[in-house]
Each structure stands twice: as C-alpha cells, then as structure tokens.
Coordinates of C-alpha atoms in Angstrom, one line a residue:
M1 CA -96.3 53.4 15.1
A2 CA -93.7 52.5 17.4
K3 CA -91.2 49.8 16.5
K4 CA -91.3 46.9 18.6
K5 CA -88.1 45.7 20.2
S6 CA -86.8 42.2 19.4
K7 CA -86.6 39.8 22.3
I8 CA -84.3 37.6 20.7
I9 CA -80.7 37.3 22.2
K10 CA -77.8 35.9 20.0
Y11 CA -76.6 32.8 21.7
R12 CA -72.6 32.9 22.0
K13 CA -71.1 29.4 21.8
P14 CA -68.8 28.5 24.5
W15 CA -65.2 27.7 23.3
N16 CA -64.4 23.9 24.0
L17 CA -60.8 22.7 24.0
N18 CA -60.4 19.8 21.5
V19 CA -57.8 17.6 23.1
G20 CA -57.5 15.5 19.8
V21 CA -56.4 18.4 17.9
I22 CA -53.8 19.5 20.4
I23 CA -52.3 15.8 20.4
F24 CA -52.4 15.8 16.7
T25 CA -50.6 19.4 16.4
F26 CA -48.1 18.2 18.8
I27 CA -47.4 15.0 16.9
F28 CA -47.3 16.8 13.6
V29 CA -44.8 19.3 14.9
Y30 CA -42.4 16.8 16.5
L31 CA -42.5 14.7 13.4
V32 CA -41.6 17.7 11.3
A33 CA -38.8 18.6 13.8
S34 CA -37.6 15.0 13.9
V35 CA -37.3 14.8 10.0
L36 CA -35.4 18.3 9.9
V37 CA -33.0 17.0 12.6
Y38 CA -32.4 13.7 10.8
L39 CA -31.9 15.6 7.5
S40 CA -29.5 18.1 9.1
K41 CA -27.4 15.5 10.8
E42 CA -24.3 14.0 9.0
K43 CA -25.1 10.3 8.2
V44 CA -22.7 7.9 9.7
H45 CA -21.9 5.1 7.2
M46 CA -21.4 1.4 8.3
Y47 CA -18.9 -1.1 7.3
E48 CA -19.3 -4.8 8.1
V49 CA -16.1 -6.7 9.0
V50 CA -15.4 -9.4 6.7
E51 CA -12.5 -12.1 6.4
G52 CA -10.1 -11.3 3.8
S53 CA -6.5 -11.3 2.7
L54 CA -3.8 -9.0 1.1
T55 CA -0.8 -9.8 -1.1
S56 CA 2.1 -7.6 -1.1
Y57 CA 4.3 -6.8 -4.0
S58 CA 7.8 -5.4 -4.4
D59 CA 9.2 -3.8 -7.5
Y60 CA 12.6 -4.6 -8.9
T61 CA 14.4 -4.1 -12.2
A62 CA 15.9 -7.3 -13.2
L63 CA 18.8 -8.3 -15.4
I64 CA 18.5 -11.1 -17.9
L65 CA 21.1 -13.7 -18.2
R66 CA 21.1 -16.5 -20.8
S67 CA 23.5 -18.9 -22.4
E68 CA 24.4 -16.7 -25.3
V69 CA 27.2 -17.2 -28.0
V70 CA 28.2 -14.2 -29.9
T71 CA 29.2 -14.7 -33.8
S72 CA 31.4 -12.3 -35.6
C73 CA 32.1 -11.7 -39.4
A74 CA 35.2 -12.5 -40.8
N75 CA 34.8 -10.0 -43.9
T76 CA 34.2 -6.4 -44.5
G77 CA 31.1 -5.6 -46.5
N78 CA 27.5 -5.0 -46.5
I79 CA 25.4 -7.5 -44.1
S80 CA 22.3 -9.2 -45.0
Y81 CA 20.2 -11.2 -42.7
Y82 CA 18.1 -14.2 -43.4
V83 CA 16.6 -15.1 -40.1
R84 CA 14.2 -13.0 -38.0
E85 CA 14.7 -12.0 -34.6
G86 CA 13.7 -14.8 -32.2
R87 CA 13.6 -17.5 -34.7
R88 CA 15.2 -21.0 -34.1
V89 CA 17.8 -22.1 -36.5
G90 CA 19.7 -25.5 -36.9
V91 CA 23.2 -26.4 -37.5
E92 CA 24.4 -24.8 -40.9
D93 CA 21.4 -22.9 -41.6
L94 CA 22.1 -19.6 -43.4
V95 CA 21.7 -16.9 -40.9
F96 CA 23.5 -13.9 -42.6
S97 CA 25.8 -12.9 -45.5
I98 CA 28.4 -10.2 -46.5
D99 CA 28.4 -8.8 -49.8
E100 CA 32.1 -7.6 -50.4
S101 CA 31.5 -6.3 -54.1
G102 CA 28.1 -4.3 -53.4
Q103 CA 26.3 -6.0 -56.2
M104 CA 24.4 -8.0 -53.9
Q105 CA 23.0 -4.7 -52.2
A106 CA 21.6 -3.5 -55.6
L107 CA 19.8 -6.8 -56.4
L108 CA 18.2 -6.8 -53.1
E109 CA 16.9 -3.2 -53.5
Q110 CA 15.3 -4.4 -56.9
N111 CA 13.9 -7.3 -55.4
T112 CA 12.2 -5.4 -52.5
R113 CA 10.2 -3.4 -54.8
E114 CA 9.1 -6.4 -56.9
S115 CA 8.7 -9.1 -54.5
N116 CA 5.3 -10.5 -53.1
L117 CA 5.6 -12.3 -49.9
P118 CA 3.9 -15.7 -49.5
A119 CA 0.9 -16.5 -47.4
E120 CA 3.2 -18.2 -44.7
D121 CA 5.4 -15.2 -44.4
L122 CA 2.4 -13.0 -44.0
K123 CA 1.1 -15.1 -41.4
E124 CA 4.3 -14.9 -39.3
L125 CA 4.2 -10.9 -39.6
K126 CA 0.5 -11.1 -38.4
E127 CA 1.5 -13.3 -35.4
D128 CA 4.5 -10.9 -34.5
M129 CA 2.0 -7.9 -34.7
A130 CA -0.4 -9.8 -32.4
Q131 CA 2.3 -10.8 -30.0
Y132 CA 3.4 -7.1 -29.7
A133 CA -0.1 -6.0 -29.0
L134 CA -0.4 -8.5 -26.2
F135 CA 2.7 -7.0 -24.3
Y136 CA 2.2 -3.3 -25.5
D137 CA 2.5 -0.8 -22.8
P138 CA 1.1 2.5 -23.6
M139 CA 3.7 4.1 -21.0
D140 CA 6.5 3.2 -23.2
Y141 CA 5.5 4.3 -26.6
S142 CA 9.1 4.3 -28.0
T143 CA 8.4 0.4 -28.2
V144 CA 6.0 1.5 -31.4
Y145 CA 9.1 2.7 -33.3
D146 CA 11.0 -0.5 -32.3
M147 CA 8.1 -2.6 -33.9
K148 CA 8.1 -0.5 -37.0
A149 CA 11.9 -0.9 -37.4
S150 CA 11.4 -4.8 -36.7
L151 CA 8.7 -5.1 -39.3
Q152 CA 10.8 -3.5 -41.9
S153 CA 13.8 -5.4 -41.1
T154 CA 11.8 -8.5 -41.2
L155 CA 10.6 -7.8 -44.7
L156 CA 13.9 -7.5 -46.0
K157 CA 15.0 -10.7 -44.4
Y158 CA 12.2 -12.3 -46.3
V159 CA 13.3 -10.9 -49.6
N160 CA 17.0 -11.5 -48.9
A161 CA 16.3 -15.1 -48.4
N162 CA 14.4 -15.5 -51.8
V163 CA 17.1 -13.6 -53.6
V164 CA 19.8 -15.9 -52.3
G165 CA 17.9 -19.1 -53.0
D166 CA 17.8 -17.7 -56.6
L167 CA 21.2 -16.3 -56.7
P168 CA 22.4 -19.0 -59.3
N169 CA 19.8 -17.6 -61.8
Q170 CA 20.7 -14.0 -61.3
A171 CA 22.7 -12.6 -64.3
G172 CA 25.9 -10.5 -63.8
V173 CA 26.2 -11.5 -60.0
E174 CA 29.5 -12.9 -58.8
S175 CA 28.6 -15.4 -56.2
A176 CA 32.0 -15.6 -55.0
S177 CA 31.6 -12.1 -53.5
L178 CA 28.8 -13.1 -51.4
I179 CA 30.2 -14.7 -48.0
K180 CA 27.6 -16.9 -46.2
G181 CA 27.4 -17.1 -42.3
L182 CA 26.1 -20.5 -41.3
A183 CA 25.1 -21.4 -37.7
A184 CA 27.7 -23.4 -35.9
S185 CA 24.8 -24.8 -33.6
S186 CA 21.3 -24.9 -33.2
G187 CA 19.4 -22.4 -31.1
V188 CA 17.5 -19.0 -31.1
V189 CA 18.9 -16.0 -33.0
S190 CA 19.0 -12.4 -31.7
M191 CA 20.6 -9.4 -33.2
A192 CA 20.3 -7.4 -30.2
L193 CA 23.8 -6.9 -28.6
D194 CA 24.8 -5.0 -25.6
G195 CA 28.0 -6.4 -24.4
L196 CA 26.8 -8.3 -21.3
E197 CA 26.7 -11.5 -23.3
G198 CA 28.3 -14.4 -21.3
M199 CA 27.9 -12.5 -18.1
T200 CA 27.1 -14.7 -15.2
A201 CA 25.9 -14.0 -11.6
E202 CA 29.0 -14.7 -10.2
L203 CA 30.7 -11.9 -12.5
L204 CA 28.0 -9.4 -11.4
T205 CA 28.7 -5.8 -10.3
A206 CA 26.4 -2.9 -9.6
E207 CA 27.6 -1.5 -12.9
A208 CA 25.8 -4.3 -14.9
F209 CA 22.5 -2.9 -13.7
D210 CA 23.0 0.7 -15.2
A211 CA 21.4 0.2 -18.5
S212 CA 22.8 3.7 -19.9
K213 CA 26.3 1.9 -19.8
H214 CA 25.0 -1.0 -21.9
P215 CA 23.2 0.3 -24.8
K216 CA 21.3 -2.1 -27.3
V217 CA 23.0 -2.2 -30.6
V218 CA 21.0 -3.9 -33.7
L219 CA 22.6 -4.0 -37.0
Q220 CA 20.3 -3.5 -40.0
N221 CA 20.2 -5.1 -43.3
G222 CA 22.6 -3.6 -45.8
Q223 CA 24.7 -1.7 -43.1
M224 CA 28.5 -1.7 -43.7
V225 CA 30.3 -3.9 -41.1
E226 CA 34.1 -4.3 -40.6
S227 CA 35.9 -7.7 -40.2
G228 CA 35.5 -9.0 -36.7
T229 CA 32.3 -6.8 -35.9
S230 CA 29.9 -9.1 -33.7
V231 CA 26.8 -9.7 -35.8
Y232 CA 24.4 -11.9 -33.9
K233 CA 24.1 -14.0 -30.9
L234 CA 22.8 -17.5 -30.4
I235 CA 20.9 -18.6 -27.4
D236 CA 21.1 -22.4 -27.1
S237 CA 19.1 -22.9 -24.0
E238 CA 15.6 -22.2 -22.9
E239 CA 16.6 -21.7 -19.2
W240 CA 17.1 -18.0 -18.4
K241 CA 17.7 -16.2 -15.2
L242 CA 16.4 -12.9 -13.6
V243 CA 18.9 -11.2 -11.3
F244 CA 17.9 -8.2 -9.2
E245 CA 19.6 -6.3 -6.4
I246 CA 18.2 -6.8 -2.9
T247 CA 18.4 -5.1 0.3
E248 CA 19.1 -6.6 3.8
N249 CA 15.2 -6.4 4.4
D250 CA 14.7 -8.3 1.2
R251 CA 16.9 -11.0 2.3
E252 CA 14.9 -11.5 5.6
K253 CA 11.8 -11.5 3.6
F254 CA 12.7 -14.1 1.1
S255 CA 14.7 -16.1 3.9
G256 CA 13.7 -19.7 3.3
E257 CA 11.7 -19.2 0.1
K258 CA 12.7 -21.8 -2.6
T259 CA 10.1 -20.6 -5.1
L260 CA 8.8 -17.1 -5.9
T261 CA 6.1 -15.8 -8.0
L262 CA 6.6 -12.7 -10.3
T263 CA 4.4 -10.5 -12.8
F264 CA 6.3 -8.6 -15.8
K265 CA 5.3 -5.0 -15.2
G266 CA 3.1 -3.8 -18.0
T267 CA 1.7 -7.3 -18.8
D268 CA -0.6 -9.9 -17.2
L269 CA 2.2 -12.4 -17.6
E270 CA 2.8 -14.4 -14.1
V271 CA 5.3 -17.1 -13.6
S272 CA 6.7 -18.9 -10.9
G273 CA 10.6 -19.9 -10.8
A274 CA 13.4 -21.1 -8.4
F275 CA 14.8 -18.5 -6.1
E276 CA 18.1 -18.5 -4.7
T277 CA 20.5 -15.6 -3.5
V278 CA 24.0 -15.4 -5.5
Q279 CA 27.1 -13.4 -4.7
G280 CA 28.8 -11.3 -7.3
A281 CA 32.2 -10.2 -8.1
D282 CA 31.7 -7.1 -5.9
G283 CA 30.9 -9.0 -3.0
A284 CA 27.2 -7.9 -2.9
V285 CA 24.3 -10.4 -2.4
Y286 CA 21.8 -10.6 -5.3
G287 CA 18.3 -12.3 -5.8
Q288 CA 18.2 -14.7 -8.7
I289 CA 15.0 -16.4 -10.1
T290 CA 15.5 -19.2 -12.7
L291 CA 12.9 -19.6 -15.5
D292 CA 12.3 -22.2 -18.1
R293 CA 9.5 -20.7 -20.2
Y294 CA 8.9 -17.4 -22.2
M295 CA 12.6 -16.8 -22.9
V296 CA 11.7 -16.0 -26.6
Q297 CA 9.2 -13.3 -25.5
F298 CA 12.2 -11.3 -24.0
I299 CA 14.9 -12.3 -26.3
D300 CA 15.7 -8.6 -27.4
K301 CA 15.5 -7.2 -23.9
R302 CA 18.3 -7.1 -21.1
Y303 CA 16.4 -5.3 -18.4
V304 CA 12.7 -5.8 -17.4
S305 CA 10.6 -4.4 -14.6
I306 CA 9.2 -7.2 -12.2
Q307 CA 6.7 -7.2 -9.3
I308 CA 7.4 -10.2 -6.9
E309 CA 4.9 -11.5 -4.6
T310 CA 6.2 -11.4 -1.2
E311 CA 3.5 -11.9 1.4
N312 CA 0.0 -13.1 1.6
S313 CA -1.7 -12.0 4.8
I314 CA -5.2 -13.4 5.9
G315 CA -7.4 -11.9 8.6
L316 CA -10.0 -9.5 9.1
K317 CA -10.2 -7.0 6.3
I318 CA -11.1 -3.4 7.3
P319 CA -10.9 0.1 5.5
I320 CA -8.3 2.3 6.4
S321 CA -10.5 5.1 6.9
A322 CA -12.0 3.2 9.5
V323 CA -9.1 3.3 12.0
V324 CA -8.5 5.9 14.8
Y325 CA -5.9 6.2 17.3
K326 CA -6.2 6.4 21.1
N327 CA -3.8 7.6 23.4
Y328 CA -3.0 5.3 26.2
F329 CA -0.7 4.6 29.3
Q330 CA 0.8 1.3 29.8
V331 CA 0.2 0.4 33.6
P332 CA 1.3 -2.9 35.6
K333 CA -1.8 -4.9 36.4
S334 CA -0.7 -5.2 40.0
F335 CA -1.5 -1.6 40.5
L336 CA -5.2 -2.1 39.8
T337 CA -7.4 -2.4 42.9
A338 CA -9.9 -5.2 43.3
D339 CA -12.7 -3.0 41.7
G340 CA -10.6 -2.3 38.7
E341 CA -9.6 1.2 39.8
L342 CA -6.3 3.2 40.0
L343 CA -5.1 5.0 43.0
V344 CA -3.8 8.4 41.8
E345 CA -1.7 10.8 43.8
V346 CA -3.2 14.3 43.8
Y347 CA -1.4 17.4 45.4
G348 CA -3.4 20.5 46.6
E349 CA -2.1 24.0 46.2
D350 CA -0.6 23.9 49.9
G351 CA 1.4 20.9 48.7
S352 CA -0.8 18.4 50.6
R353 CA -0.9 15.0 49.2
S354 CA -3.9 12.7 48.9
V355 CA -5.0 9.9 46.9
E356 CA -8.0 9.4 44.5
K357 CA -9.7 6.5 43.1
V358 CA -10.3 6.6 39.2
E359 CA -11.8 4.1 37.2
P360 CA -10.0 4.0 34.0
V361 CA -11.1 2.9 30.6
T362 CA -9.2 -0.1 29.8
Y363 CA -8.5 -0.9 26.0
S364 CA -6.5 -4.1 26.5
T365 CA -5.1 -6.5 29.0
Q366 CA -1.8 -8.4 28.7
E367 CA -0.1 -10.9 31.2
E368 CA 1.6 -8.0 33.1
Y369 CA 0.4 -4.7 31.8
C370 CA -2.9 -3.2 31.0
Y371 CA -3.4 -0.2 28.5
V372 CA -5.8 2.7 29.8
D373 CA -7.3 5.6 28.2
A374 CA -5.0 8.5 28.7
S375 CA -7.6 11.3 28.9
S376 CA -8.4 10.5 32.7
F377 CA -4.8 11.1 33.6
Q378 CA -1.8 13.3 33.0
A379 CA 1.7 12.5 32.0
G380 CA 4.2 12.5 35.2
Q381 CA 1.3 11.6 37.7
Y382 CA 2.0 8.7 40.0
I383 CA -0.1 5.8 40.8
C384 CA 0.1 3.9 44.1
Q385 CA -0.2 0.1 44.6
E386 CA -3.1 -0.6 47.2
D387 CA -1.9 -1.7 50.6
S388 CA 1.8 -1.1 49.7
N389 CA 4.2 1.9 49.3
E390 CA 5.3 1.1 45.7
R391 CA 4.5 4.0 43.3
Y392 CA 4.3 4.0 39.4
Q393 CA 4.6 7.1 37.2
L394 CA 2.7 7.4 34.2
T395 CA 5.1 8.4 31.4
Q396 CA 4.8 9.4 27.7
T397 CA 1.6 8.3 26.1
Q398 CA 1.6 5.9 23.2
Q399 CA -1.1 5.3 20.4
L400 CA -3.6 2.5 20.1
P401 CA -5.1 1.5 16.7
G402 CA -8.8 0.9 16.8
V403 CA -12.2 1.4 15.2
Y404 CA -15.5 2.5 16.3
N405 CA -18.1 -0.5 17.0
M406 CA -21.7 0.4 16.4
N407 CA -23.6 -2.9 16.8
R408 CA -25.5 -1.2 20.0
G409 CA -26.5 2.0 18.2
Y410 CA -23.6 3.9 19.6
T411 CA -19.9 4.0 19.2
V412 CA -17.6 2.1 21.2
F413 CA -13.8 2.0 20.7
R414 CA -12.3 -1.3 20.1
K415 CA -8.5 -2.0 19.6
I416 CA -7.1 -3.5 16.7
Q417 CA -3.8 -5.3 16.0
I418 CA -2.8 -4.5 12.3
L419 CA -0.9 -7.4 10.3
D420 CA -0.7 -5.8 6.8
E421 CA -2.0 -2.9 4.6
S422 CA -2.7 -1.9 1.2
E423 CA -3.9 1.6 -0.3
E424 CA -7.2 1.2 0.9
Y425 CA -7.4 -1.6 3.5
Y426 CA -5.8 -3.2 6.4
I427 CA -5.6 -6.9 7.6
I428 CA -5.9 -7.2 11.3
S429 CA -5.5 -10.2 13.5
P430 CA -8.7 -11.7 14.8
A431 CA -7.1 -13.1 17.9
D432 CA -5.4 -9.8 19.0
S433 CA -8.1 -7.3 18.2
A434 CA -11.3 -6.7 20.0
V435 CA -13.2 -6.9 16.6
S436 CA -15.1 -10.0 15.0
V437 CA -16.2 -11.0 11.5
Y438 CA -19.6 -9.3 10.5
D439 CA -19.3 -6.6 13.4
H440 CA -20.6 -3.1 12.3
I441 CA -18.0 -0.5 12.3
V442 CA -18.0 3.1 11.7
L443 CA -16.7 3.5 7.8
N444 CA -14.9 7.0 8.7
G445 CA -13.7 6.9 12.3
S446 CA -12.8 10.5 12.2
T447 CA -16.2 11.9 11.8
V448 CA -17.6 10.6 15.1
A449 CA -16.7 10.5 19.0
E450 CA -16.9 7.8 21.5
N451 CA -20.4 6.9 23.0
Q452 CA -22.0 8.9 20.0
I453 CA -25.3 7.8 19.0
I454 CA -25.6 6.8 15.5
Y455 CA -28.2 7.9 13.1
Y456 CA -28.3 5.5 10.1

C-alpha cells in the first residue's frame, strides 16, 4: 500500500525587530562604558576655600642674664652643701661647710648609709622628679644623667644638714675644723658656675654665645676645694633676661614691638615679655626679652633654645599643593583695543609686515598694566597701539601664582596674592586674589589643565 504524502507545511515565523531590546542593549552598553571610563579616570579632589590664619615663628639660641652674686670659700678642705639647687635661703642660712680635718667626711659617709629621709624631704624629691618629667626632652637624653647626679647630690645635702644639726652630739668630731658658709643675703642658690656671672647686655660680645667656651662647672659634695674657689652663686631677683643675636631682617621684623611672645623649645611653656634692642660691647645689636616668672625653672641653664612668634597673617587659607603658576606678559592697558584685543605685529617670509588682532586671556588688571597669558604670544614680539604709531615689545615672561577654580564643573585659572606660608598652607589676600571664601578649587593643581572637565 502506497504511503500517503503529508500535506502539512511547517510555517516559518517571520523575524520581527524588537526596538525595546535594541534600546535596552544600547543603554546597557552605554552605562557599562560610562562606568569603565569613570573608574579609569583619575579623580580630581576638591578643596573648599576657608578663612584662616598662620602664625610664624623664628628660632634663636638665647643667653640667660640674671642678677648673680658669686661666693668663694676662704679655706681649703672638703666641701659639703646643705641647700639644694634652686632653693631660696635667708640671711645667715647655712649654705655649705668646709671640712679642714677630713673627720666630717667620714661621718657623712656613715650617716648616708644609716639615715632615713623624713616625709617632707621625700615629698620635695618627688616634686623635683615631676618637674623634670614636665620639661623632659627625648632629643636631649643627657639630661637623664644630670637628673641622676642632681638626685644623688640632693640626698647627700639632706644627710649633711642632719649631721651638722647633730654635730655637738657626735663624739670624736672637732667642730672647730668645720668652717660654715652662711648666706650674706637672701636669694635663690645655684651651684652651676660658668664664668658669665655678672654679665650684662652692655658687656656682650659674640663670643659669649659660644657655649663651648663657657662650660658649666658644678661642685659635688665631698669634693676637695682650694681657698678662693667659687662655690655657689646667689640670685637675688626674680627678673631675668633672654638675650639673642638678631639680623638686620629681624630688626625690621621686630621694629615697633614692645612685647614678644616666646616658647621654650622642648616644652609647652609660652610666656610674653618686654622686648628691646641693646648694643653690646662689640657694637653689635642684640634682642633682649625681660621676664619676671619661671626664673627658677631655668636656674641651672645659661643657654636655652626659644621660638619667637613673629607674625600672624589672616586671610584665605589654601593648600600649597593647589597652587600653580602661569607665565604672563605685562602689557600697558592703553594698548588694548575697545574690544579688549591686542594688535600684534606679524612678519611674513618675504619680510612683509602685517598686524593681527589677538584676544588675550587676561589674568589681572591694575591701574596702568594688565597681565595676559603668555601662551598666545612670543617674547620679543611687538604690539601696536590702535590709531597710533606707538609700539610696545613683549619682554621676558613672569610667573603668576593661582589656583584652578572648579565651581562650574571645569577648571578656570584664578590668580592669587600670597601673604604668608607654612609647610602645608598659604594665606592669600582676599582683596588681591580672584578667589573667594567657599570657592571650590582643585586640591592638586598640577594634575589638571585649564578648561578641563572635572569628574568628582
């Protein structure tokens, strides 16, 4: 039986163009491409201009001058002190003694091993250590050894005072061999001697500021001293002076100043004092600040490092990284046409002369001159005055500081006038700068160009 042929024909569905799918695909590709472009572009960081101030400081090494009276011993023997460094004494208070026989030294060594300090003495030792911690400078580690020696000396002084007070009860000690040194007047005691005691500003020379020529000498308990040796000094006034070398520039900077504020380097101590200039014996002019506080804190020092506040500039505060420099030509305003253009002389290969109009980018305009972008001109070119035979040659370019303003979404160069600077910021003049508070500027000006679109 013959197979019947099928009369069913498979229908082919026509291909229809789906506009919605095409549009969606296009949008998807566009978004992916935009994201990739955004991620690949270097981001421009913005800085908002704010009002601010900068305080400038100058560093100096100052010489300390005080009212100091040096006392010498009249006998030879072993010296013992009964007053600590920086302590005040009254008239005829016991400051030191000279042991001519040597018996006293043995007695002191014995009592040092056996003595217990009273609570009051221990309290003073703790106060000294707290004071040392306050002024400790980790960059000057040698002061640790000075503090150790001071504590050892202080302990001996406490013991010495107890022994001398009990001297009549000590068997076998000839009290006549112990020569006592009593204070002739009241004041603060210091055992640090350097040969500059009695120095005044009028006797100063540059040599006095050389610390290596004036080493500090401190006598220790039990040390043998000769008759006539200087053994301590008495400071009878709370007033002290800081004298420092200044330059001609410093004299102009401090001109008219009656008071200066200073900070002792390595500490947070800030003080103000009366300022004046004095002339030394060598004819040089020195700066001098007079203080009436904190003298005792520096009683064992002759030289200190200080920072003086010299200027406080107020204006708009911007980062140094935002500043860029544009080359410009200075052009007389009279050479601008009514349309703000410049007529530039141009010479052809055959030597023919013609004049072209160029619209310059003007950064700033003063009373007589304007400052135009140098990129549209060449040094040595001449510009002409309209309706006149006057010519003006564009000479060497100069640099104009400015920042890139980005308020409109693209960079625009704006000139600035710098008043002061620190390591990270400039203070600029609001009146002489084309920048205002709250403007958005490019944080790193070197990463962009003028008229560049900004991607946040």
